[in-house]
Coordinates of C-alpha atoms and ligand atoms in Angstrom, one line a residue:
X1 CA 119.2 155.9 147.1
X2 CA 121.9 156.5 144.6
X3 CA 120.2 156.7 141.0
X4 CA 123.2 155.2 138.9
X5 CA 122.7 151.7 140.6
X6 CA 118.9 152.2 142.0
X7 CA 115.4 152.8 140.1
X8 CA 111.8 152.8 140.9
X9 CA 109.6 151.4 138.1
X10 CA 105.9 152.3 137.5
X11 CA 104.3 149.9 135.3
X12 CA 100.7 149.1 133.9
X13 CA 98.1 149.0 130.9
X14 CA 95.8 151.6 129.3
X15 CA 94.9 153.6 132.0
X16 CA 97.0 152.3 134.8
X17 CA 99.9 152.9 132.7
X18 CA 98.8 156.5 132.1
X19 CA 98.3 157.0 136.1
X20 CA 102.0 155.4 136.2
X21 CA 103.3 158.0 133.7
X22 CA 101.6 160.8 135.6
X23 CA 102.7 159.8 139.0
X24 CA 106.4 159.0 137.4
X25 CA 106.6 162.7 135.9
X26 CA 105.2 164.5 139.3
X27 CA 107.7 162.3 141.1
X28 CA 111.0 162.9 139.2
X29 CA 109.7 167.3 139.2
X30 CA 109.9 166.9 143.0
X31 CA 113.0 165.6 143.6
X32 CA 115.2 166.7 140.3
X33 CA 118.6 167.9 140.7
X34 CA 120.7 169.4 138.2
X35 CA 122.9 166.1 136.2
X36 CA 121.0 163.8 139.0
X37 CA 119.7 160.8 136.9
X38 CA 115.9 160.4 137.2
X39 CA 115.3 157.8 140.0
X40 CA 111.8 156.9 138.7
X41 CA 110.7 155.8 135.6
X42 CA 107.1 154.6 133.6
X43 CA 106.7 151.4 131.6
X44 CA 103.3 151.5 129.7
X45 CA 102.6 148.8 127.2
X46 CA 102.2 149.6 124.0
X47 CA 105.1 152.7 124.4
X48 CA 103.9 156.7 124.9
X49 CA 101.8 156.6 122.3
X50 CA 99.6 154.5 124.5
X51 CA 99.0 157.4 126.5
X52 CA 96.7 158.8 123.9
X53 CA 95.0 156.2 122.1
X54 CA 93.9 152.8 122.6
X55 CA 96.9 150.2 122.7
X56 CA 95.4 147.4 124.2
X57 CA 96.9 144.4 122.2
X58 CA 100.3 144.6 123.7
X59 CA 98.7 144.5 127.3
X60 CA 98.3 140.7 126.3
X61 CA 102.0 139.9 126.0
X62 CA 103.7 139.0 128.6
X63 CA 107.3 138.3 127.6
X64 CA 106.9 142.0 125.8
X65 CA 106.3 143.5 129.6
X66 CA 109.5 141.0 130.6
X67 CA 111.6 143.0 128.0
X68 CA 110.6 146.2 128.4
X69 CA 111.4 146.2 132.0
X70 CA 114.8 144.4 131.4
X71 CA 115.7 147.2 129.3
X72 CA 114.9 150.0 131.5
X73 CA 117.0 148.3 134.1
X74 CA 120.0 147.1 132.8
X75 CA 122.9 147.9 135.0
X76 CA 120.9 148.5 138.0
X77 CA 121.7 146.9 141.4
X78 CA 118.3 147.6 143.4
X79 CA 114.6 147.9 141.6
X80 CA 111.3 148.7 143.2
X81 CA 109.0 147.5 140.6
X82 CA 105.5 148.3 141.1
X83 CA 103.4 146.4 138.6
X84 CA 99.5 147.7 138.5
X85 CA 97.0 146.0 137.2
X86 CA 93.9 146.8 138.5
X87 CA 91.3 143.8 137.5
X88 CA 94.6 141.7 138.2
X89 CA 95.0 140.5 134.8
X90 CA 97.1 142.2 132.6
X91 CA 99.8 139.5 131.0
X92 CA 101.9 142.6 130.7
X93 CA 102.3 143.3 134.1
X94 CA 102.5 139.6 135.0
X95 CA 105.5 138.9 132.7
X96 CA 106.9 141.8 134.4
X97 CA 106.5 140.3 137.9
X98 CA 107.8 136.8 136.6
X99 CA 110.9 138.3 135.4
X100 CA 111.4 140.0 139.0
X101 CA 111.0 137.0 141.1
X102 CA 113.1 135.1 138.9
X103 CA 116.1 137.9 139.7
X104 CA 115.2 138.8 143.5
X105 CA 118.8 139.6 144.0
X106 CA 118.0 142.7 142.3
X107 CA 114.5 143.3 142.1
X108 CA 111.7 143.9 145.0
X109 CA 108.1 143.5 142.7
X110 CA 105.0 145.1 144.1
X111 CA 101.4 144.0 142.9
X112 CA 99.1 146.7 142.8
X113 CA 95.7 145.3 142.0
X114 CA 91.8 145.5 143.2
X115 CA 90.9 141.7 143.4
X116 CA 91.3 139.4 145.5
X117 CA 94.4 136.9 145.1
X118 CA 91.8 134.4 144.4
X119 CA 89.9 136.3 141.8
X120 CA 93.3 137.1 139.4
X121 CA 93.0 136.0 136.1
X122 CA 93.5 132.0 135.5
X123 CA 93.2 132.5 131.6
X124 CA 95.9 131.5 129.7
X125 CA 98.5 134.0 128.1
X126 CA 99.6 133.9 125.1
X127 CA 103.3 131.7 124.7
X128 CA 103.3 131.4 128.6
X129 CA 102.9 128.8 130.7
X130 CA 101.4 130.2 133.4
X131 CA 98.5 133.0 134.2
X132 CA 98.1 136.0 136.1
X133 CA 96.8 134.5 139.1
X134 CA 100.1 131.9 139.6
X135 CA 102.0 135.1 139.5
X136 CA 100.0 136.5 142.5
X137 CA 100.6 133.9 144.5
X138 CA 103.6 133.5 144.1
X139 CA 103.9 136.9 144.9
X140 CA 101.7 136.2 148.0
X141 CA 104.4 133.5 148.7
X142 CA 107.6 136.0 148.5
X143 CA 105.4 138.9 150.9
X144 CA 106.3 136.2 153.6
X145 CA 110.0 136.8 153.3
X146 CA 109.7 140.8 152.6
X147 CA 110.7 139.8 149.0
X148 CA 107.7 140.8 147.4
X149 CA 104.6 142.7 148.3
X150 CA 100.8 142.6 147.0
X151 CA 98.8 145.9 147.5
X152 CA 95.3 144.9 147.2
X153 CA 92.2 146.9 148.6
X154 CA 89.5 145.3 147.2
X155 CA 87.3 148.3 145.7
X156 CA 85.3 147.1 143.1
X157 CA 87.3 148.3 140.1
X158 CA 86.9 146.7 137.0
X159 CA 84.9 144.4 137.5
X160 CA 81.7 146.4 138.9
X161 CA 83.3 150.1 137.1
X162 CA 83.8 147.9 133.9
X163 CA 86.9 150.6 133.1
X164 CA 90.2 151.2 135.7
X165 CA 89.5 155.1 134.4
X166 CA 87.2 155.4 137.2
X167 CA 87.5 153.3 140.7
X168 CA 90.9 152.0 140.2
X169 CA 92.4 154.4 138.7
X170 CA 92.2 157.0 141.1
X171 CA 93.1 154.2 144.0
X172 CA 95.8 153.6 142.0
X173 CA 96.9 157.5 142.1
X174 CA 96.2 157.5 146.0
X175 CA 97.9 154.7 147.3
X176 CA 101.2 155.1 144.9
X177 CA 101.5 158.9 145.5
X178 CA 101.2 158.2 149.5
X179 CA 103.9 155.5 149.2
X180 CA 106.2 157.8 146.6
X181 CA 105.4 161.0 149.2
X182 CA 106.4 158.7 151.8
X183 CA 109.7 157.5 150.7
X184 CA 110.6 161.0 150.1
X185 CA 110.0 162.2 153.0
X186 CA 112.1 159.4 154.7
X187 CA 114.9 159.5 151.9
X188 CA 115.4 163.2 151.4
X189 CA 113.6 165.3 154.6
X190 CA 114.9 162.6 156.8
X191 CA 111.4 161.9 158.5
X192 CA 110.1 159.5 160.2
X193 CA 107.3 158.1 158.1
X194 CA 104.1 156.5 160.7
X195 CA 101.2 154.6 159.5
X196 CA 99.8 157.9 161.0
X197 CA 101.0 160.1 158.3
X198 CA 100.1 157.1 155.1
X199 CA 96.5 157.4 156.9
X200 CA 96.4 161.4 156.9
X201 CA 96.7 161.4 153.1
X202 CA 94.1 158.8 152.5
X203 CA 92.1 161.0 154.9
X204 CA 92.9 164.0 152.6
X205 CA 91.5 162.1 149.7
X206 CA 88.6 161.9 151.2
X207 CA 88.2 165.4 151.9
X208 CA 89.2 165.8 148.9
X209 CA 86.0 163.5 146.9
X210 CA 83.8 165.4 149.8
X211 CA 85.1 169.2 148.2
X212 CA 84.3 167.9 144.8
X213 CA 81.6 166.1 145.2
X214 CA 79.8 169.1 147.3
X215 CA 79.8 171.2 143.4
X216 CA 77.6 167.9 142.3
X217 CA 75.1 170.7 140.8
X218 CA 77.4 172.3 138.8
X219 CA 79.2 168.8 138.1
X220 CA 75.1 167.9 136.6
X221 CA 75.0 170.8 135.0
X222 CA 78.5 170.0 132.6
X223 CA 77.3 166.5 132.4
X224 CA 74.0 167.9 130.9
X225 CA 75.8 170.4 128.9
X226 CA 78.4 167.7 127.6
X227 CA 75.5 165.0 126.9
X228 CA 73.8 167.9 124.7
X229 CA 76.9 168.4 122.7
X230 CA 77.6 164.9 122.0
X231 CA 74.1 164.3 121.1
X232 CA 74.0 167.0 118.7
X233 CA 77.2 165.2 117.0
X234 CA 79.5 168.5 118.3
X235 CA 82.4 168.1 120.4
X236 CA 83.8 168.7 124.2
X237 CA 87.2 169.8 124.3
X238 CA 89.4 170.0 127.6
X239 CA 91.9 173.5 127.5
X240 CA 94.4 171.9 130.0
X241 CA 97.7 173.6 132.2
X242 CA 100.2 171.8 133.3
X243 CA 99.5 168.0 134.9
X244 CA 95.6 168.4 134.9
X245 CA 95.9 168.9 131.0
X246 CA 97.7 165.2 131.3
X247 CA 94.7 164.4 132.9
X248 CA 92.2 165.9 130.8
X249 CA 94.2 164.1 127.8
X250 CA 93.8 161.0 129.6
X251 CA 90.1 161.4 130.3
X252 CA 89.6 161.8 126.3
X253 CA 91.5 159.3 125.0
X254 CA 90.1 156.7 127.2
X255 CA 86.6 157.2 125.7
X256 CA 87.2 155.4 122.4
X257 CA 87.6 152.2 123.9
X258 CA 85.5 152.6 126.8
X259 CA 82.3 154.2 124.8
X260 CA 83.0 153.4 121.2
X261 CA 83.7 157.3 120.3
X262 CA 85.2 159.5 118.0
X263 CA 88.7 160.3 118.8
X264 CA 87.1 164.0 118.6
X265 CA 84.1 163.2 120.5
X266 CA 85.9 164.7 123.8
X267 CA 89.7 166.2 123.4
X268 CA 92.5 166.9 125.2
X269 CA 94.9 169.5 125.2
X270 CA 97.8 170.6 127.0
X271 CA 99.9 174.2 126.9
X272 CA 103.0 173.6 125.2
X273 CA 102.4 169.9 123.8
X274 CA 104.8 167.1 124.0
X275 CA 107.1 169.7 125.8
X276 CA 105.2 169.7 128.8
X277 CA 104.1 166.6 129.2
X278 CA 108.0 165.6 129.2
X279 CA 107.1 161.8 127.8
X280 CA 110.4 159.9 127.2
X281 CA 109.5 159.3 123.3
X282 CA 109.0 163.0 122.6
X283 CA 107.4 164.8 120.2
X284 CA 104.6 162.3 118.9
X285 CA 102.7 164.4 116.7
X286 CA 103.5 163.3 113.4
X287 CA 101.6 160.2 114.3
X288 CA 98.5 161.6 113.5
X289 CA 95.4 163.3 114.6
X290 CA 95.0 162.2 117.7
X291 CA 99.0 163.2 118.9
X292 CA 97.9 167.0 118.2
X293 CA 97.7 168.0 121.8
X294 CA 99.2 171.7 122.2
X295 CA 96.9 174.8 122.9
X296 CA 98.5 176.5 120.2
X297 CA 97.5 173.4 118.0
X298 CA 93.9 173.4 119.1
X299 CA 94.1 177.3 118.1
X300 CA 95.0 176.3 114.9
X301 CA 92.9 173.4 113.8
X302 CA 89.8 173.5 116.3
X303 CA 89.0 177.0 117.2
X304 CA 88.5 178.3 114.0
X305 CA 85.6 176.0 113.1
X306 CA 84.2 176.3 116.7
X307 CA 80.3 176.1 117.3
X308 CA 77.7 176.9 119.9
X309 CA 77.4 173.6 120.4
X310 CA 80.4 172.3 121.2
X311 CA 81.3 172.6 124.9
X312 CA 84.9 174.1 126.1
X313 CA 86.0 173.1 129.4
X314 CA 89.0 174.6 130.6
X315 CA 91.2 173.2 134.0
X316 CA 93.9 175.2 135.4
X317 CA 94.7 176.4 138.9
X318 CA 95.7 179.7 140.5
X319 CA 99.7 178.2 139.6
X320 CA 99.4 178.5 136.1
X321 CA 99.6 181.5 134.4
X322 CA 96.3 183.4 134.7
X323 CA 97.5 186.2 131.8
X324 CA 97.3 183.1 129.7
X325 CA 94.4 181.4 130.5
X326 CA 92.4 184.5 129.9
X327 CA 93.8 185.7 126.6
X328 CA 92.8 182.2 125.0
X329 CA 89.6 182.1 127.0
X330 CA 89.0 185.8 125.5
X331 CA 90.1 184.3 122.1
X332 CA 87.3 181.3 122.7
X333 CA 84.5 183.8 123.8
X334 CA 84.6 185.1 120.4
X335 CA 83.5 181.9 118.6
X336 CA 81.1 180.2 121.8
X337 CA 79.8 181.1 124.9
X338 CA 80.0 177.6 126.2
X339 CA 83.0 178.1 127.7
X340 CA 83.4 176.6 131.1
X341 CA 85.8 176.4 133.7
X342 CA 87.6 173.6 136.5
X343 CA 89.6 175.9 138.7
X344 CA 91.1 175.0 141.5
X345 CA 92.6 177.5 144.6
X346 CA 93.9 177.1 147.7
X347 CA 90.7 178.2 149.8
X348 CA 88.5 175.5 148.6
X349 CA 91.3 172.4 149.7
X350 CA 92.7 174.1 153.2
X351 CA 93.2 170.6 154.6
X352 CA 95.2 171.2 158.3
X353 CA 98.5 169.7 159.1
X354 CA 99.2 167.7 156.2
X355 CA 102.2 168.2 155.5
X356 CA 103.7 165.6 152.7
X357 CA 101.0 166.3 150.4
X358 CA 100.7 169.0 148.0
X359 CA 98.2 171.1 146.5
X360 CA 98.4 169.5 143.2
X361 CA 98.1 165.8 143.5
X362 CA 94.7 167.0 145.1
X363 CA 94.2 169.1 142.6
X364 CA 94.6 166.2 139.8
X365 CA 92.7 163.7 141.5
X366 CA 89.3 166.3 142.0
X367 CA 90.2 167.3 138.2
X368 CA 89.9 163.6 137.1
X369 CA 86.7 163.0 139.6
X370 CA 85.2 165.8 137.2
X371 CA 86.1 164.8 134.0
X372 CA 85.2 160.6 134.2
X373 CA 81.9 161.9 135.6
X374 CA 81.5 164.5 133.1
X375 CA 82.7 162.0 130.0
X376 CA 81.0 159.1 131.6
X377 CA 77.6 161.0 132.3
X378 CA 77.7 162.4 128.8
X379 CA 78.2 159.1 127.0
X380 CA 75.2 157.6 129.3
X381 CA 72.8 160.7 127.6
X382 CA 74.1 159.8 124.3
X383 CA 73.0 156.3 124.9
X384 CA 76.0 154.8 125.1
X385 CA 75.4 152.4 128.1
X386 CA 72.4 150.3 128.5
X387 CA 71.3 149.3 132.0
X388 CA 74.7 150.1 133.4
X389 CA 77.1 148.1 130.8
X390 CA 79.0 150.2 128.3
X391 CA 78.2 147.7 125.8
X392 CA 79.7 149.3 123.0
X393 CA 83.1 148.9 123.7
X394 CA 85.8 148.2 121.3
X395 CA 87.2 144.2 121.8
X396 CA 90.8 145.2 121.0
X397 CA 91.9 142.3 123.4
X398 CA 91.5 139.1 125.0
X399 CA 90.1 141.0 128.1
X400 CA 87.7 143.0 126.4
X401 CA 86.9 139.7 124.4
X402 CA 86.0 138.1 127.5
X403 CA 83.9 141.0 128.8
X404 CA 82.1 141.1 125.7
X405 CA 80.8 137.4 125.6
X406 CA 80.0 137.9 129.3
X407 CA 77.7 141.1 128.4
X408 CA 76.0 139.1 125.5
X409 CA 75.8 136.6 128.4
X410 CA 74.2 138.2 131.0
X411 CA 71.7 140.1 128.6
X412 CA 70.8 136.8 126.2
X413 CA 71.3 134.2 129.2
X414 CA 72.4 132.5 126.3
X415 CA 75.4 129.7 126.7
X416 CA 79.1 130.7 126.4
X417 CA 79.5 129.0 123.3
X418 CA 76.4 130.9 122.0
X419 CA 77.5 134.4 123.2
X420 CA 80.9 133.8 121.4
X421 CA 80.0 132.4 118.0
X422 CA 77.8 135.3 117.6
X423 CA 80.6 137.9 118.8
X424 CA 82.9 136.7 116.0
X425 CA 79.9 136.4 113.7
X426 CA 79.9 140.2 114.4
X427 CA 83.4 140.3 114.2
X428 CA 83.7 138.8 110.8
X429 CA 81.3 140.0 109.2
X430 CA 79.7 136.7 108.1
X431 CA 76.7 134.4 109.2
X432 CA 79.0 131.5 108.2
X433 CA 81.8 131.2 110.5
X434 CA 85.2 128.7 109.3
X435 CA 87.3 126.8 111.4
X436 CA 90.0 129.4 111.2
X437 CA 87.7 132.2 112.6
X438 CA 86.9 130.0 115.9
X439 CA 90.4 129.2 116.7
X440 CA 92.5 133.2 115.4
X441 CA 92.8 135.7 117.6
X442 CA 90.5 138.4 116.9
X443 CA 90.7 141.3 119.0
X444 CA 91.6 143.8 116.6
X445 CA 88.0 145.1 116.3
X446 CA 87.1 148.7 116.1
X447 CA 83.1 148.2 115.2
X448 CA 79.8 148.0 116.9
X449 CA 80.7 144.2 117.2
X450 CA 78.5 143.8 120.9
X451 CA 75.7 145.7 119.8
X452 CA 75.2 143.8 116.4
X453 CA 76.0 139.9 118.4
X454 CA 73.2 141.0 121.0
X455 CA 71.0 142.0 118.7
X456 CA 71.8 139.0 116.1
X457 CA 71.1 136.4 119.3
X458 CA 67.8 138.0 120.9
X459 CA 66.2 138.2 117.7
X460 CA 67.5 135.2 115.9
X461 CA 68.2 137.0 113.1
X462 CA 71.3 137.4 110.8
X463 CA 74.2 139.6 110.5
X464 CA 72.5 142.2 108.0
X465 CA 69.1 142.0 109.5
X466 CA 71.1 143.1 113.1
X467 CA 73.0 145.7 111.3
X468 CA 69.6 147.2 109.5
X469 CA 68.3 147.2 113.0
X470 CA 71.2 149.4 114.2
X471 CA 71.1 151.2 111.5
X472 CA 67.7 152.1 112.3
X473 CA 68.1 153.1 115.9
X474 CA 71.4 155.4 115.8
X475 CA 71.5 155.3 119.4
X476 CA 72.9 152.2 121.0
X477 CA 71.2 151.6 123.3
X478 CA 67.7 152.2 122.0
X479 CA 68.4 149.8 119.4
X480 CA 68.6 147.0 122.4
X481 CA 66.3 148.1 124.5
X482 CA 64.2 147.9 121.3
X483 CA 65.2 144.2 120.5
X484 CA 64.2 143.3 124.0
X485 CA 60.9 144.7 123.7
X486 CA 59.9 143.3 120.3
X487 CA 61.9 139.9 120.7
X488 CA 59.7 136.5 122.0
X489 CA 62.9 135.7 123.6
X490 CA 61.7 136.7 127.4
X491 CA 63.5 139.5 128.5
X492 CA 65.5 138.9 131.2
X493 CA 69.1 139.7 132.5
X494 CA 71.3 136.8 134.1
X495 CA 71.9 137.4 137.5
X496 CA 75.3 138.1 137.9
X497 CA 76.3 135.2 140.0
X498 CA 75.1 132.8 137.4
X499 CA 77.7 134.1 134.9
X500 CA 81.5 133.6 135.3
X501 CA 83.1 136.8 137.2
X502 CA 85.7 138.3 135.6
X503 CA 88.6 138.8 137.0
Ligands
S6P1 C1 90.6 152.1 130.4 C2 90.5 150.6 130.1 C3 91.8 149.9 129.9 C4 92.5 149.5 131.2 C5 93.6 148.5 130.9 C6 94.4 148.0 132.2 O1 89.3 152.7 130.3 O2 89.7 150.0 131.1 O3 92.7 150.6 129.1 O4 93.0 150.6 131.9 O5 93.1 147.4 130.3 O6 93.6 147.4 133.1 P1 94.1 146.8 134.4 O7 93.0 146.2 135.1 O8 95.3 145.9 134.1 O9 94.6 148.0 135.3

């Protein structure tokens, strides 16, 4: 593969962008040479700053994802586009695979999703004529001539997980590093790649969940610990080395959308910053807050005001450098005792005869098991879920606008129309709602806009009675299970094939 004329493209939303960036950057560290251009590269919509904070609007533009990728690939012969979207509905990704099977000449696209073909997304995108699921088949269409492939095991993934953090993202990492491992094998060792070897590393994986998941007491106990914290209004803060700091970063910033916290709920930091994390866009602190990733920032800003109650959690392995770790563990010992530790060595993952996969991929994928339980199972004790939906999630775009009126759905049994005029009652802050409001877009929406609809439908009551009742009940989800046990509305929850799936 000669890099001036050939690339490999990684492309995806939120979180599967951030698994593409990851995978991208582990990728292009195994096979660098010195003035060798990089044969891999990342798309993520929204651009690096996506990695750390919730960019979901550009997700819904389509002929953005077109240009980004045309951009990245000008001049090049051959492309191997992988486009992920897990739900199989991201109009990002599926301008991107539009614009490749319009130029097969030069492109091969790739579908990596976790529905069914069937199930895509038929919505509408914006300025397009066609939707996410036309794209899939005609993907499906192109597979027949070896022009275009769709990768999809169905495993629940957004849909039943609600958030590709969890299930599909750590598919994603799976099936994409076992096809990256595999090509490098073939292109630079010279090996013959077998289905054999692609079903070792799956196999790994699972040894891999098995390792991890046998620590599920300790697991509870940072869960517990984490929970505690967040209740108490103190923070968790992830000490990261290397690529399992990417990961920790990831874990955090994926909590504001997913849980409707703080930015500094649960943080992420990385030694060196930007430096390591080797981003195309650089340096991205002077955006704010939330781009102050480096240990030597969280020394700074954070350790200083340190409590008790906030819970350190630090992730390294026995490759980073241990001299390091300790002095700023020593340096954290003096402010909190709640320090704890992810550490990962080469006697707990001896996994025979694989041979193309190494000690760190499994290393990030365990890390990441750890963390979305740990930031998952704390957000459940602070009451941010209620019976299983993480209804307080922010609706920053037509997806998550969907998901919310089918949550108000299935908990009101309420009509469509219902669920949605009272979404964008919440949304707009008024009991009166205009033409204009029914027909903008309006996913630009940072409050407890579910909460307050729900609430405002099961108890028939208007937007300031709703918001005095939340204002009441700090914790989300008391405050519904609340208004289902006062309302005279019968309590009951749709079942779920009586609602419209989402793709
Ligand atoms: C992460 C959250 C989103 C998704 C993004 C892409 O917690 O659920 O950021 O990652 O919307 O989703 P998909 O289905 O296209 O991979």
């Amino acid at each position: 593969m000669d890099p001036e004329e050939s690339l490999i493209v990684l492309s995806g939303c939120g979180t599967s962008g951030r698994i593409a960036f990851l995978l991208v950057t582990s990728f292009n560290e195994m096979v660098k040479a010195p003035k060798q251009k990089q044969i891999c590269s990342y798309i993520i919509a929204g651009g690096d700053r996506a990695m750390l904070t919730s960019q979901e609007a550009p997700e819904d533009d389509p002929a953005l994802g077109a240009r980004m990728l045309d951009k990245i690939c000008a001049g090049k012969k051959h492309v191997l586009f992988v486009g992920i979207s897990c739900g199989m509905s991201a109009p990002f990704v599926a301008g991107q695979l539009d614009f490749c099977l319009k130029h097969l000449d030069v492109f091969t696209p790739v579908l990596l999703g976790f529905n069914p073909v069937h199930m895509a997304r038929s919505e509408p995108m914006q300025d397009c004529s066609f939707h996410f699921k036309d794209v899939a088949e005609r993907m499906i269409a192109e597979q027949r001539h070896k022009k275009a492939f769709v990768l999809n095991p169905v495993l629940g993934a957004e849909a039943i997980s609600g958030s590709s953090r969890m299930k599909g993202g750590s598919a994603t990492k799976i099936i994409l590093e076992s096809i990256l491992l595999a090509g490098h094998e073939a292109a630079f060792r010279g090996k013959r790649v077998t289905p054999e070897c692609i079903s070792a590393w799956i196999t790994a994986s699972e040894m891999v969940y098995e390792t991890t998941y046998s620590h599920s007491d300790e697991l509870a106990a940072l869960i517990h610990q984490a929970g505690e914290s967040l209740q108490m209004k103190a923070h968790v803060y992830y000490i990261g080395w290397q690529t399992l700091g990417i990961i920790g970063l990831t874990d955090a910033s994926e909590c504001v959308p997913t849980f409707g916290a703080d930015f500094d709920d649960i943080r992420g930091f990385i030694n060196n910053g930007f430096r390591e994390m080797k981003n195309k866009e650089g340096d991205l602190s002077f955006l704010g807050p939330e781009f102050v990733i480096g240990h030597k920032d969280f020394v700074d800003t954070i350790l200083p005001s340190l409590s008790q109650n906030d819970v350190m959690l630090f992730l390294f392995t026995v490759n980073d450098d241990l001299h390091e770790v300790t002095a700023l563990a020593d340096q954290v010992r003096r402010r909190t005792s709640n320090l704890h530790a992810i550490a990962h060595d080469l006697e707990k993952f001896t996994i025979p005869v694989i041979v193309m996969v190494s000690h760190l991929q499994r290393w990030e994928l365990s890390t990441k098991w750890c963390l979305n339980a740990i930031s998952t199972g704390a957000h459940v004790l602070k009451g941010k879920v209620y019976m299983n939906y993480m209804i307080d999630l922010r609706v920053t775009n037509s997806k998550l606008y969907r998901r919310a009126i089918n949550i108000l759905q299935r908990f009101t049994g309420c009509s469509k129309g219902e669920c949605e005029r009272a979404l964008l009652r919440a949304i707009y802050s008024t009991d009166d709602l205009s033409e204009d409001m029914t027909s903008a877009d309006v996913w630009k929406h940072t409050d407890v806009v579910v909460p307050t609809a729900l609430v405002m439908i099961q108890c028939g009551c208007t937007l300031a009675e709703a918001r005095h009742h939340l204002d009441c009940h700090p914790v989300i989800r008391d405050a519904v299970s609340a208004c289902f046990s006062s309302s005279k509305t019968k309590n009951f929850i749709k079942p779920l094939d009586s609602v419209e799936a989402e793709p």
